[in-house]
Amino acid sequence: MPSTSIVQQDDMPHGTDGRPAYSLSLRASDSLKNTSNALWDILSDLWHPQSNPHGFVTLGLADNALMQEQLLLRVNSDFDLPGRHLLLNDTITGSVQLKTAIAHFLTRYLSPFKALKPSQVIVTNGVSSATEHCSWAFCDPGEGILVGRPYYRGFNRDICLRPAAKLVLVSFDEVDPISVSAVSKYEEAIISSRDQGCTIRALMLCNPHNPLGRCHSRSFLVELMKVCQKHGIHLISDEIYALSVWRHGLDRATPMEDFTSVLSINPDGLIDPKLVHVLWGVSKDFGANGVRLGVIISQENGDLLETIRGVGQFSSISGFADYLTTTILEDEEFVDRYIKENREKLAAAYNYVVTFLNDHGIPYTRGSNAGFFVWCDLLTAYRRVQPNSPPDDSDSAKQNRSRELAEKLAQHRVHLGFGDDFGSEQPGWFRITFSQHRAQLDEGLKRIVKALHS
């Protein structure tokens, strides 16, 4: 007897809902229409001075290539993989040895109020997976997670795509998004969203900030904790750049805060510790995006950790990544030396790029002291050097010129972070990643200038 779920129409099998039988689910079809895979195309055609001189120069990925030689030397000098790491073993959410190494390492560097325990750590195949787990665990479909603008563009995918949570954006207008004054904007967004029928379940903070490259102050974090407690929402602090802070003091009149982990603040009287969670990984601070290893830390919310363990096989790390990361983190002498040198190299690379920007009259935000980025206003420079630039200063005109500039950058095969993808409140801003080898930086900066004048 033929299946009743398939009917024949014009020799094409269809399901009972009228869609072709070979079609994707509605959610997959929606993802196909609304999710761009352009980045993967760029990564398959990367510039190389000899083998692919016409490829894309990427200054848009959050990669740190500055310490590759040092890390490879350490890895290749002592890599003796035990046979057990070829089996399933206990590495699905991180082996006990790895979790112990992570807890000890982050206790040293994040200075938590209470020392971390291995049992408070879940390991995933990257912080993207860790973010998605948190979104899935905290939100039912249609509920919201707050993020301040501009924000890490990957949150659109990690928070929304499969968990079906909503990304609720916080605008700051003329308020510095890193300042204590910005906290009131988060609370306004919580109330406004609730009035519009969307329950906010969590607030996602990127500290140090991506793309602004600045650290939130202890005072900011304390006030944000109070808001989260008042409204009963989770505080997720993405601290993936925690150890990549490379200068202190003042940048002209802009203060540069030292890094403060939310774990270092005594939650008593501020927030229920069950609401506080931290993400970290080796991708940025150790320049190892390809290792794919992220961490979820929750010191008091055992239910969160246990439910993520239940789905941990969807984000399990390899035995290779487990062993490699363990051996590195246990080598405190190497780690301390690596972090110190990495900070020095990041500072030098930043100074090199902003000197170039100053020489070419390209504005950028002041106060960056962490991460890999310069947040710059290429649209202003573009309009200045264009001989027939229209005088229209309307938002729509600026948006059109900004997209025009983005297309010219693509035509010159230089890849940057486009401000629209980061929820920039102003058109024409781009994120430049400066943590690249000098030859790649030079080629990319040269192509940017050519695009501006084209």
CSV table of C-alpha atoms in Angstrom, one decimal:
chain,number,residue,atom,x,y,z
A,1,MET,CA,0.0,0.0,0.0
A,2,PRO,CA,1.5,3.4,-1.0
A,3,SER,CA,2.5,5.8,1.8
A,4,THR,CA,-0.2,8.4,2.5
A,5,SER,CA,2.5,11.0,3.2
A,6,ILE,CA,3.5,11.3,-0.5
A,7,VAL,CA,1.2,12.2,-3.3
A,8,GLN,CA,2.1,12.4,-7.0
A,9,GLN,CA,1.7,15.7,-8.8
A,10,ASP,CA,3.1,16.3,-12.2
A,11,ASP,CA,5.5,13.4,-11.6
A,12,MET,CA,7.0,15.3,-8.6
A,13,PRO,CA,6.7,13.7,-5.1
A,14,HIS,CA,5.1,16.0,-2.6
A,15,GLY,CA,4.5,15.8,1.1
A,16,THR,CA,1.1,16.2,2.7
A,17,ASP,CA,1.8,19.9,3.3
A,18,GLY,CA,2.2,20.5,-0.4
A,19,ARG,CA,6.0,21.0,-0.3
A,20,PRO,CA,8.3,18.9,-2.5
A,21,ALA,CA,9.3,15.8,-0.7
A,22,TYR,CA,13.0,16.6,-1.1
A,23,SER,CA,12.6,20.1,0.4
A,24,LEU,CA,14.2,21.1,3.7
A,25,SER,CA,12.5,21.8,6.9
A,26,LEU,CA,11.0,25.3,7.3
A,27,ARG,CA,13.7,26.3,9.8
A,28,ALA,CA,16.4,25.0,7.5
A,29,SER,CA,14.8,26.8,4.5
A,30,ASP,CA,14.7,30.0,6.4
A,31,SER,CA,18.3,29.6,7.4
A,32,LEU,CA,19.2,29.0,3.8
A,33,LYS,CA,17.5,32.3,2.7
A,34,ASN,CA,18.8,34.4,5.6
A,35,THR,CA,22.3,33.1,6.5
A,36,SER,CA,25.3,34.0,4.4
A,37,ASN,CA,28.1,31.6,3.7
A,38,ALA,CA,30.2,34.3,2.0
A,39,LEU,CA,32.9,34.1,4.7
A,40,TRP,CA,33.6,30.4,3.9
A,41,ASP,CA,34.0,31.4,0.2
A,42,ILE,CA,36.6,34.0,1.2
A,43,LEU,CA,38.5,31.5,3.4
A,44,SER,CA,38.8,29.2,0.5
A,45,ASP,CA,40.5,31.9,-1.6
A,46,LEU,CA,42.9,33.6,0.8
A,47,TRP,CA,45.8,35.8,-0.4
A,48,HIS,CA,49.3,34.5,-0.4
A,49,PRO,CA,52.1,36.6,-1.8
A,50,GLN,CA,53.4,33.8,-4.0
A,51,SER,CA,50.8,31.1,-4.5
A,52,ASN,CA,47.6,33.3,-4.6
A,53,PRO,CA,48.5,37.0,-5.0
A,54,HIS,CA,45.0,37.8,-6.2
A,55,GLY,CA,43.2,36.2,-3.3
A,56,PHE,CA,41.3,37.9,-0.5
A,57,VAL,CA,43.4,39.6,2.1
A,58,THR,CA,41.5,39.2,5.3
A,59,LEU,CA,41.7,41.8,8.1
A,60,GLY,CA,38.2,40.8,9.1
A,61,LEU,CA,38.7,37.6,11.0
A,62,ALA,CA,39.3,37.6,14.7
A,63,ASP,CA,42.5,35.6,14.3
A,64,ASN,CA,45.8,36.2,16.1
A,65,ALA,CA,48.8,35.0,14.0
A,66,LEU,CA,51.5,37.0,15.9
A,67,MET,CA,52.5,34.1,18.2
A,68,GLN,CA,52.1,31.1,15.8
A,69,GLU,CA,55.8,30.3,15.7
A,70,GLN,CA,56.2,30.3,19.5
A,71,LEU,CA,53.1,28.1,20.0
A,72,LEU,CA,54.0,25.7,17.3
A,73,LEU,CA,57.5,25.3,18.7
A,74,ARG,CA,56.0,24.4,22.1
A,75,VAL,CA,53.4,22.0,20.7
A,76,ASN,CA,55.8,20.2,18.4
A,77,SER,CA,58.5,19.8,21.0
A,78,ASP,CA,56.3,17.8,23.4
A,79,PHE,CA,53.3,16.1,21.8
A,80,ASP,CA,53.2,12.5,22.9
A,81,LEU,CA,49.5,11.6,22.5
A,82,PRO,CA,48.3,8.8,24.9
A,83,GLY,CA,46.3,6.1,23.2
A,84,ARG,CA,43.3,6.7,25.4
A,85,HIS,CA,42.7,10.0,23.5
A,86,LEU,CA,42.0,8.0,20.4
A,87,LEU,CA,38.9,6.5,22.2
A,88,LEU,CA,35.8,8.2,23.4
A,89,ASN,CA,37.0,8.3,27.0
A,90,ASP,CA,36.0,11.2,29.2
A,91,THR,CA,36.6,14.0,26.8
A,92,ILE,CA,33.0,14.8,25.6
A,93,THR,CA,32.8,17.9,27.8
A,94,GLY,CA,36.5,17.8,28.7
A,95,SER,CA,38.6,15.3,30.6
A,96,VAL,CA,39.1,15.7,34.3
A,97,GLN,CA,42.7,16.5,33.7
A,98,LEU,CA,41.8,19.3,31.2
A,99,LYS,CA,39.1,20.8,33.5
A,100,THR,CA,41.6,20.8,36.4
A,101,ALA,CA,44.2,22.6,34.2
A,102,ILE,CA,41.6,25.1,33.1
A,103,ALA,CA,40.3,25.8,36.6
A,104,HIS,CA,43.8,26.3,37.9
A,105,PHE,CA,44.9,28.5,35.0
A,106,LEU,CA,41.8,30.7,35.0
A,107,THR,CA,42.0,31.0,38.8
A,108,ARG,CA,45.5,32.4,38.4
A,109,TYR,CA,44.6,34.9,35.6
A,110,LEU,CA,41.0,35.9,36.2
A,111,SER,CA,41.4,36.2,40.0
A,112,PRO,CA,37.9,34.8,40.9
A,113,PHE,CA,36.4,35.7,44.2
A,114,LYS,CA,36.2,31.9,44.8
A,115,ALA,CA,38.8,29.6,43.3
A,116,LEU,CA,37.4,27.7,40.3
A,117,LYS,CA,36.8,24.0,40.6
A,118,PRO,CA,37.0,21.4,37.7
A,119,SER,CA,33.3,20.5,38.4
A,120,GLN,CA,32.3,24.1,37.5
A,121,VAL,CA,33.7,23.8,34.0
A,122,ILE,CA,32.2,22.5,30.8
A,123,VAL,CA,34.4,22.3,27.7
A,124,THR,CA,33.0,22.7,24.1
A,125,ASN,CA,34.3,22.8,20.6
A,126,GLY,CA,34.7,26.6,20.6
A,127,VAL,CA,33.0,29.5,22.3
A,128,SER,CA,30.4,29.7,19.6
A,129,SER,CA,29.1,26.3,20.7
A,130,ALA,CA,29.2,27.5,24.4
A,131,THR,CA,27.1,30.6,23.5
A,132,GLU,CA,24.6,28.5,21.6
A,133,HIS,CA,24.3,26.1,24.6
A,134,CYS,CA,23.6,29.1,26.9
A,135,SER,CA,21.0,30.5,24.6
A,136,TRP,CA,19.3,27.1,24.3
A,137,ALA,CA,19.4,26.5,28.0
A,138,PHE,CA,18.1,29.9,29.1
A,139,CYS,CA,15.6,30.8,26.4
A,140,ASP,CA,12.5,29.2,25.0
A,141,PRO,CA,11.8,30.1,21.4
A,142,GLY,CA,11.0,33.8,21.0
A,143,GLU,CA,12.5,34.9,24.4
A,144,GLY,CA,15.3,37.4,24.3
A,145,ILE,CA,19.0,37.9,25.1
A,146,LEU,CA,20.2,41.5,25.4
A,147,VAL,CA,23.4,42.7,23.6
A,148,GLY,CA,24.8,46.2,23.4
A,149,ARG,CA,25.6,47.8,20.1
A,150,PRO,CA,28.0,47.4,18.4
A,151,TYR,CA,28.3,43.7,19.2
A,152,TYR,CA,30.2,40.6,18.0
A,153,ARG,CA,28.4,39.7,14.7
A,154,GLY,CA,28.5,35.9,15.5
A,155,PHE,CA,25.9,36.4,18.2
A,156,ASN,CA,23.2,36.6,15.5
A,157,ARG,CA,24.0,33.0,14.6
A,158,ASP,CA,25.0,31.6,18.0
A,159,ILE,CA,22.1,33.0,19.9
A,160,CYS,CA,19.3,32.9,17.3
A,161,LEU,CA,19.8,30.4,14.5
A,162,ARG,CA,19.1,27.0,16.2
A,163,PRO,CA,17.9,28.0,19.7
A,164,ALA,CA,15.3,30.4,18.1
A,165,ALA,CA,16.0,33.0,20.8
A,166,LYS,CA,15.8,36.7,19.9
A,167,LEU,CA,18.7,39.1,19.9
A,168,VAL,CA,17.5,42.3,21.5
A,169,LEU,CA,19.8,45.2,20.7
A,170,VAL,CA,20.6,47.9,23.2
A,171,SER,CA,21.3,51.3,21.5
A,172,PHE,CA,23.3,54.0,23.4
A,173,ASP,CA,22.9,57.1,21.2
A,174,GLU,CA,25.5,59.6,22.5
A,175,VAL,CA,26.3,57.5,25.6
A,176,ASP,CA,29.7,55.7,25.7
A,177,PRO,CA,28.6,52.0,25.6
A,178,ILE,CA,31.5,51.1,27.9
A,179,SER,CA,30.7,53.7,30.6
A,180,VAL,CA,28.7,53.2,33.8
A,181,SER,CA,26.1,55.5,32.3
A,182,ALA,CA,25.3,52.9,29.7
A,183,VAL,CA,23.9,50.5,32.3
A,184,SER,CA,20.6,52.4,32.4
A,185,LYS,CA,20.2,51.7,28.6
A,186,TYR,CA,20.3,48.0,29.3
A,187,GLU,CA,17.5,48.4,31.9
A,188,GLU,CA,15.4,50.5,29.6
A,189,ALA,CA,15.7,47.8,26.9
A,190,ILE,CA,14.6,45.1,29.4
A,191,ILE,CA,11.5,47.1,30.3
A,192,SER,CA,10.8,48.1,26.7
A,193,SER,CA,11.1,44.5,25.5
A,194,ARG,CA,8.9,43.2,28.2
A,195,ASP,CA,6.2,45.8,27.3
A,196,GLN,CA,6.4,44.6,23.7
A,197,GLY,CA,5.8,41.0,24.8
A,198,CYS,CA,9.4,39.6,24.6
A,199,THR,CA,10.8,38.3,27.9
A,200,ILE,CA,14.5,38.9,28.4
A,201,ARG,CA,16.1,35.9,29.9
A,202,ALA,CA,19.8,36.8,29.7
A,203,LEU,CA,22.3,39.6,29.0
A,204,MET,CA,25.3,38.8,26.9
A,205,LEU,CA,28.4,40.9,27.6
A,206,CYS,CA,31.6,40.9,25.6
A,207,ASN,CA,34.4,41.9,28.0
A,208,PRO,CA,36.9,42.9,26.7
A,209,HIS,CA,34.6,44.3,24.0
A,210,ASN,CA,34.5,43.1,20.4
A,211,PRO,CA,34.7,45.2,18.2
A,212,LEU,CA,35.6,48.2,20.4
A,213,GLY,CA,38.6,46.6,22.0
A,214,ARG,CA,37.9,48.1,25.4
A,215,CYS,CA,37.4,46.7,28.9
A,216,HIS,CA,34.3,47.4,31.1
A,217,SER,CA,35.2,48.8,34.5
A,218,ARG,CA,34.5,47.1,37.8
A,219,SER,CA,31.9,49.8,38.6
A,220,PHE,CA,30.1,49.1,35.3
A,221,LEU,CA,30.0,45.3,36.1
A,222,VAL,CA,28.7,45.9,39.6
A,223,GLU,CA,25.8,48.1,38.4
A,224,LEU,CA,25.0,45.6,35.6
A,225,MET,CA,24.9,42.8,38.1
A,226,LYS,CA,22.4,44.8,40.1
A,227,VAL,CA,20.2,45.3,37.1
A,228,CYS,CA,20.3,41.6,36.3
A,229,GLN,CA,19.4,40.7,39.8
A,230,LYS,CA,16.5,43.2,39.9
A,231,HIS,CA,15.0,41.8,36.7
A,232,GLY,CA,15.9,38.1,37.3
A,233,ILE,CA,18.0,37.6,34.2
A,234,HIS,CA,21.3,35.7,33.6
A,235,LEU,CA,24.5,37.6,33.0
A,236,ILE,CA,26.8,35.8,30.5
A,237,SER,CA,30.2,37.3,30.3
A,238,ASP,CA,32.2,36.4,27.2
A,239,GLU,CA,35.8,36.9,28.3
A,240,ILE,CA,37.5,35.3,25.4
A,241,TYR,CA,40.0,38.2,25.1
A,242,ALA,CA,40.7,38.4,28.9
A,243,LEU,CA,44.4,37.9,28.6
A,244,SER,CA,44.9,40.0,25.5
A,245,VAL,CA,45.0,43.3,27.3
A,246,TRP,CA,48.1,45.1,26.1
A,247,ARG,CA,48.2,48.7,27.4
A,248,HIS,CA,46.8,50.8,30.3
A,249,GLY,CA,46.3,54.5,31.3
A,250,LEU,CA,44.9,57.2,29.0
A,251,ASP,CA,44.5,57.4,25.2
A,252,ARG,CA,44.4,61.2,24.9
A,253,ALA,CA,41.3,62.0,27.1
A,254,THR,CA,39.8,58.5,26.9
A,255,PRO,CA,40.5,56.3,30.0
A,256,MET,CA,41.6,52.7,29.4
A,257,GLU,CA,40.3,50.3,32.0
A,258,ASP,CA,42.1,47.3,33.2
A,259,PHE,CA,40.3,44.0,32.7
A,260,THR,CA,38.0,42.8,35.4
A,261,SER,CA,36.3,39.4,35.3
A,262,VAL,CA,32.8,39.2,36.7
A,263,LEU,CA,34.1,36.1,38.6
A,264,SER,CA,36.4,38.4,40.6
A,265,ILE,CA,33.5,40.4,42.1
A,266,ASN,CA,31.9,39.1,45.3
A,267,PRO,CA,28.3,38.6,44.3
A,268,ASP,CA,26.9,38.9,47.9
A,269,GLY,CA,24.3,41.7,48.0
A,270,LEU,CA,24.6,42.2,44.2
A,271,ILE,CA,23.3,39.1,42.3
A,272,ASP,CA,22.4,35.5,42.8
A,273,PRO,CA,25.5,33.6,41.8
A,274,LYS,CA,23.3,31.1,39.9
A,275,LEU,CA,22.8,33.9,37.4
A,276,VAL,CA,26.5,34.5,36.7
A,277,HIS,CA,28.3,32.6,33.9
A,278,VAL,CA,31.6,33.1,32.0
A,279,LEU,CA,32.8,32.0,28.6
A,280,TRP,CA,36.4,31.6,27.6
A,281,GLY,CA,38.5,29.7,25.1
A,282,VAL,CA,41.9,29.3,23.5
A,283,SER,CA,41.0,30.8,20.1
A,284,LYS,CA,42.0,34.3,20.9
A,285,ASP,CA,44.4,34.5,23.9
A,286,PHE,CA,46.4,31.6,22.5
A,287,GLY,CA,45.9,32.4,18.8
A,288,ALA,CA,44.4,28.9,18.2
A,289,ASN,CA,41.1,29.3,16.5
A,290,GLY,CA,41.7,26.0,14.7
A,291,VAL,CA,41.9,24.0,18.0
A,292,ARG,CA,38.2,24.6,18.6
A,293,LEU,CA,38.1,24.7,22.4
A,294,GLY,CA,35.8,26.8,24.5
A,295,VAL,CA,34.7,26.9,28.1
A,296,ILE,CA,31.5,27.5,30.1
A,297,ILE,CA,32.1,28.4,33.8
A,298,SER,CA,29.2,28.5,36.2
A,299,GLN,CA,30.2,28.3,39.8
A,300,GLU,CA,26.7,27.9,41.4
A,301,ASN,CA,24.3,26.7,38.7
A,302,GLY,CA,24.7,23.0,38.6
A,303,ASP,CA,21.5,22.6,36.6
A,304,LEU,CA,23.0,24.5,33.7
A,305,LEU,CA,26.1,22.5,33.6
A,306,GLU,CA,24.2,19.2,33.9
A,307,THR,CA,21.8,20.0,31.2
A,308,ILE,CA,24.7,21.0,28.9
A,309,ARG,CA,26.4,17.7,29.7
A,310,GLY,CA,23.3,16.0,28.5
A,311,VAL,CA,23.7,17.5,25.0
A,312,GLY,CA,27.5,17.7,25.2
A,313,GLN,CA,28.1,15.2,22.4
A,314,PHE,CA,26.9,17.8,19.9
A,315,SER,CA,29.8,20.1,20.9
A,316,SER,CA,32.4,17.5,22.0
A,317,ILE,CA,36.0,18.3,21.7
A,318,SER,CA,38.5,15.9,20.2
A,319,GLY,CA,41.0,13.9,22.2
A,320,PHE,CA,43.7,15.8,20.4
A,321,ALA,CA,42.4,19.2,21.5
A,322,ASP,CA,41.9,17.9,25.0
A,323,TYR,CA,45.5,16.6,25.3
A,324,LEU,CA,47.1,19.6,23.5
A,325,THR,CA,45.4,22.2,25.7
A,326,THR,CA,46.1,20.3,28.9
A,327,THR,CA,49.8,20.1,28.2
A,328,ILE,CA,50.0,23.8,27.4
A,329,LEU,CA,48.0,25.1,30.3
A,330,GLU,CA,49.9,22.9,32.8
A,331,ASP,CA,53.2,24.5,31.6
A,332,GLU,CA,53.0,27.6,33.7
A,333,GLU,CA,56.4,28.9,32.7
A,334,PHE,CA,55.6,28.7,29.0
A,335,VAL,CA,52.1,30.2,29.5
A,336,ASP,CA,53.4,33.2,31.5
A,337,ARG,CA,56.1,33.9,28.9
A,338,TYR,CA,53.7,33.5,26.0
A,339,ILE,CA,51.1,35.9,27.4
A,340,LYS,CA,53.6,38.5,28.2
A,341,GLU,CA,55.1,38.4,24.7
A,342,ASN,CA,51.7,38.2,23.0
A,343,ARG,CA,50.7,41.4,24.8
A,344,GLU,CA,53.8,43.2,23.6
A,345,LYS,CA,53.3,42.0,20.0
A,346,LEU,CA,49.6,43.1,20.0
A,347,ALA,CA,50.6,46.6,21.3
A,348,ALA,CA,53.2,46.9,18.5
A,349,ALA,CA,50.7,45.8,15.8
A,350,TYR,CA,48.0,48.2,17.1
A,351,ASN,CA,50.5,51.1,17.0
A,352,TYR,CA,51.5,50.2,13.5
A,353,VAL,CA,47.9,50.2,12.2
A,354,VAL,CA,46.8,53.4,13.9
A,355,THR,CA,49.9,55.2,12.7
A,356,PHE,CA,48.8,54.2,9.2
A,357,LEU,CA,45.3,55.4,9.8
A,358,ASN,CA,46.5,58.7,11.2
A,359,ASP,CA,48.7,59.2,8.2
A,360,HIS,CA,45.8,58.7,5.8
A,361,GLY,CA,43.3,60.7,7.8
A,362,ILE,CA,41.1,57.8,8.7
A,363,PRO,CA,39.2,58.3,12.0
A,364,TYR,CA,39.0,55.6,14.6
A,365,THR,CA,37.7,55.1,18.2
A,366,ARG,CA,40.1,56.0,21.0
A,367,GLY,CA,40.7,54.0,24.1
A,368,SER,CA,41.3,50.5,22.7
A,369,ASN,CA,43.6,48.4,24.9
A,370,ALA,CA,42.5,44.8,24.4
A,371,GLY,CA,41.7,42.3,21.7
A,372,PHE,CA,42.8,42.5,18.1
A,373,PHE,CA,40.7,45.4,16.6
A,374,VAL,CA,40.6,48.9,15.5
A,375,TRP,CA,37.0,50.3,15.0
A,376,CYS,CA,37.4,52.9,12.2
A,377,ASP,CA,35.2,55.3,10.2
A,378,LEU,CA,36.2,54.5,6.6
A,379,LEU,CA,33.1,56.3,5.3
A,380,THR,CA,34.3,59.7,6.4
A,381,ALA,CA,37.6,59.1,4.7
A,382,TYR,CA,35.9,57.8,1.6
A,383,ARG,CA,33.6,60.8,1.3
A,384,ARG,CA,36.6,63.2,1.8
A,385,VAL,CA,38.7,61.7,-1.0
A,386,GLN,CA,35.9,61.3,-3.6
A,387,PRO,CA,35.9,64.3,-5.9
A,388,ASN,CA,32.2,64.1,-6.7
A,389,SER,CA,30.9,63.0,-3.3
A,390,PRO,CA,27.3,64.2,-2.9
A,391,PRO,CA,26.7,66.6,0.0
A,392,ASP,CA,23.6,64.7,1.3
A,393,ASP,CA,24.2,63.9,5.0
A,394,SER,CA,20.9,62.0,5.5
A,395,ASP,CA,21.1,58.6,7.2
A,396,SER,CA,19.8,56.9,4.1
A,397,ALA,CA,22.5,58.5,1.9
A,398,LYS,CA,25.2,57.5,4.4
A,399,GLN,CA,23.9,53.9,4.4
A,400,ASN,CA,24.0,53.8,0.6
A,401,ARG,CA,27.6,55.2,0.5
A,402,SER,CA,28.6,52.7,3.2
A,403,ARG,CA,27.3,49.8,1.2
A,404,GLU,CA,29.0,51.2,-1.9
A,405,LEU,CA,32.3,51.3,0.0
A,406,ALA,CA,31.8,47.8,1.2
A,407,GLU,CA,31.4,46.6,-2.4
A,408,LYS,CA,34.5,48.5,-3.5
A,409,LEU,CA,36.5,46.8,-0.7
A,410,ALA,CA,35.2,43.4,-1.9
A,411,GLN,CA,36.2,44.4,-5.5
A,412,HIS,CA,39.7,45.1,-4.2
A,413,ARG,CA,39.6,41.7,-2.5
A,414,VAL,CA,40.2,43.0,1.0
A,415,HIS,CA,37.9,41.5,3.7
A,416,LEU,CA,37.1,43.7,6.8
A,417,GLY,CA,34.4,43.5,9.4
A,418,PHE,CA,31.4,45.5,8.0
A,419,GLY,CA,29.8,47.7,10.7
A,420,ASP,CA,26.3,46.8,9.7
A,421,ASP,CA,27.0,43.2,10.6
A,422,PHE,CA,28.0,44.4,14.1
A,423,GLY,CA,24.8,46.5,14.6
A,424,SER,CA,26.8,49.7,14.4
A,425,GLU,CA,24.6,52.7,15.3
A,426,GLN,CA,26.4,54.8,12.6
A,427,PRO,CA,27.0,53.8,9.0
A,428,GLY,CA,30.5,53.6,7.6
A,429,TRP,CA,32.3,51.9,10.4
A,430,PHE,CA,34.5,48.9,9.9
A,431,ARG,CA,36.5,46.5,12.1
A,432,ILE,CA,40.1,46.0,11.2
A,433,THR,CA,42.0,43.1,12.7
A,434,PHE,CA,45.6,44.1,13.4
A,435,SER,CA,46.9,40.8,14.8
A,436,GLN,CA,48.3,39.6,11.5
A,437,HIS,CA,51.8,39.2,10.1
A,438,ARG,CA,53.2,42.4,8.7
A,439,ALA,CA,53.1,41.4,5.1
A,440,GLN,CA,49.4,40.6,5.3
A,441,LEU,CA,48.7,43.9,7.2
A,442,ASP,CA,50.6,45.9,4.6
A,443,GLU,CA,48.8,44.3,1.7
A,444,GLY,CA,45.4,44.7,3.3
A,445,LEU,CA,46.0,48.4,4.3
A,446,LYS,CA,47.2,49.1,0.7
A,447,ARG,CA,44.1,47.7,-0.7
A,448,ILE,CA,41.9,49.7,1.7
A,449,VAL,CA,43.5,52.9,0.4
A,450,LYS,CA,43.0,51.8,-3.2
A,451,ALA,CA,39.3,51.1,-2.5
A,452,LEU,CA,38.8,54.5,-0.8
A,453,HIS,CA,40.2,56.3,-3.9
A,454,SER,CA,38.4,54.1,-6.5
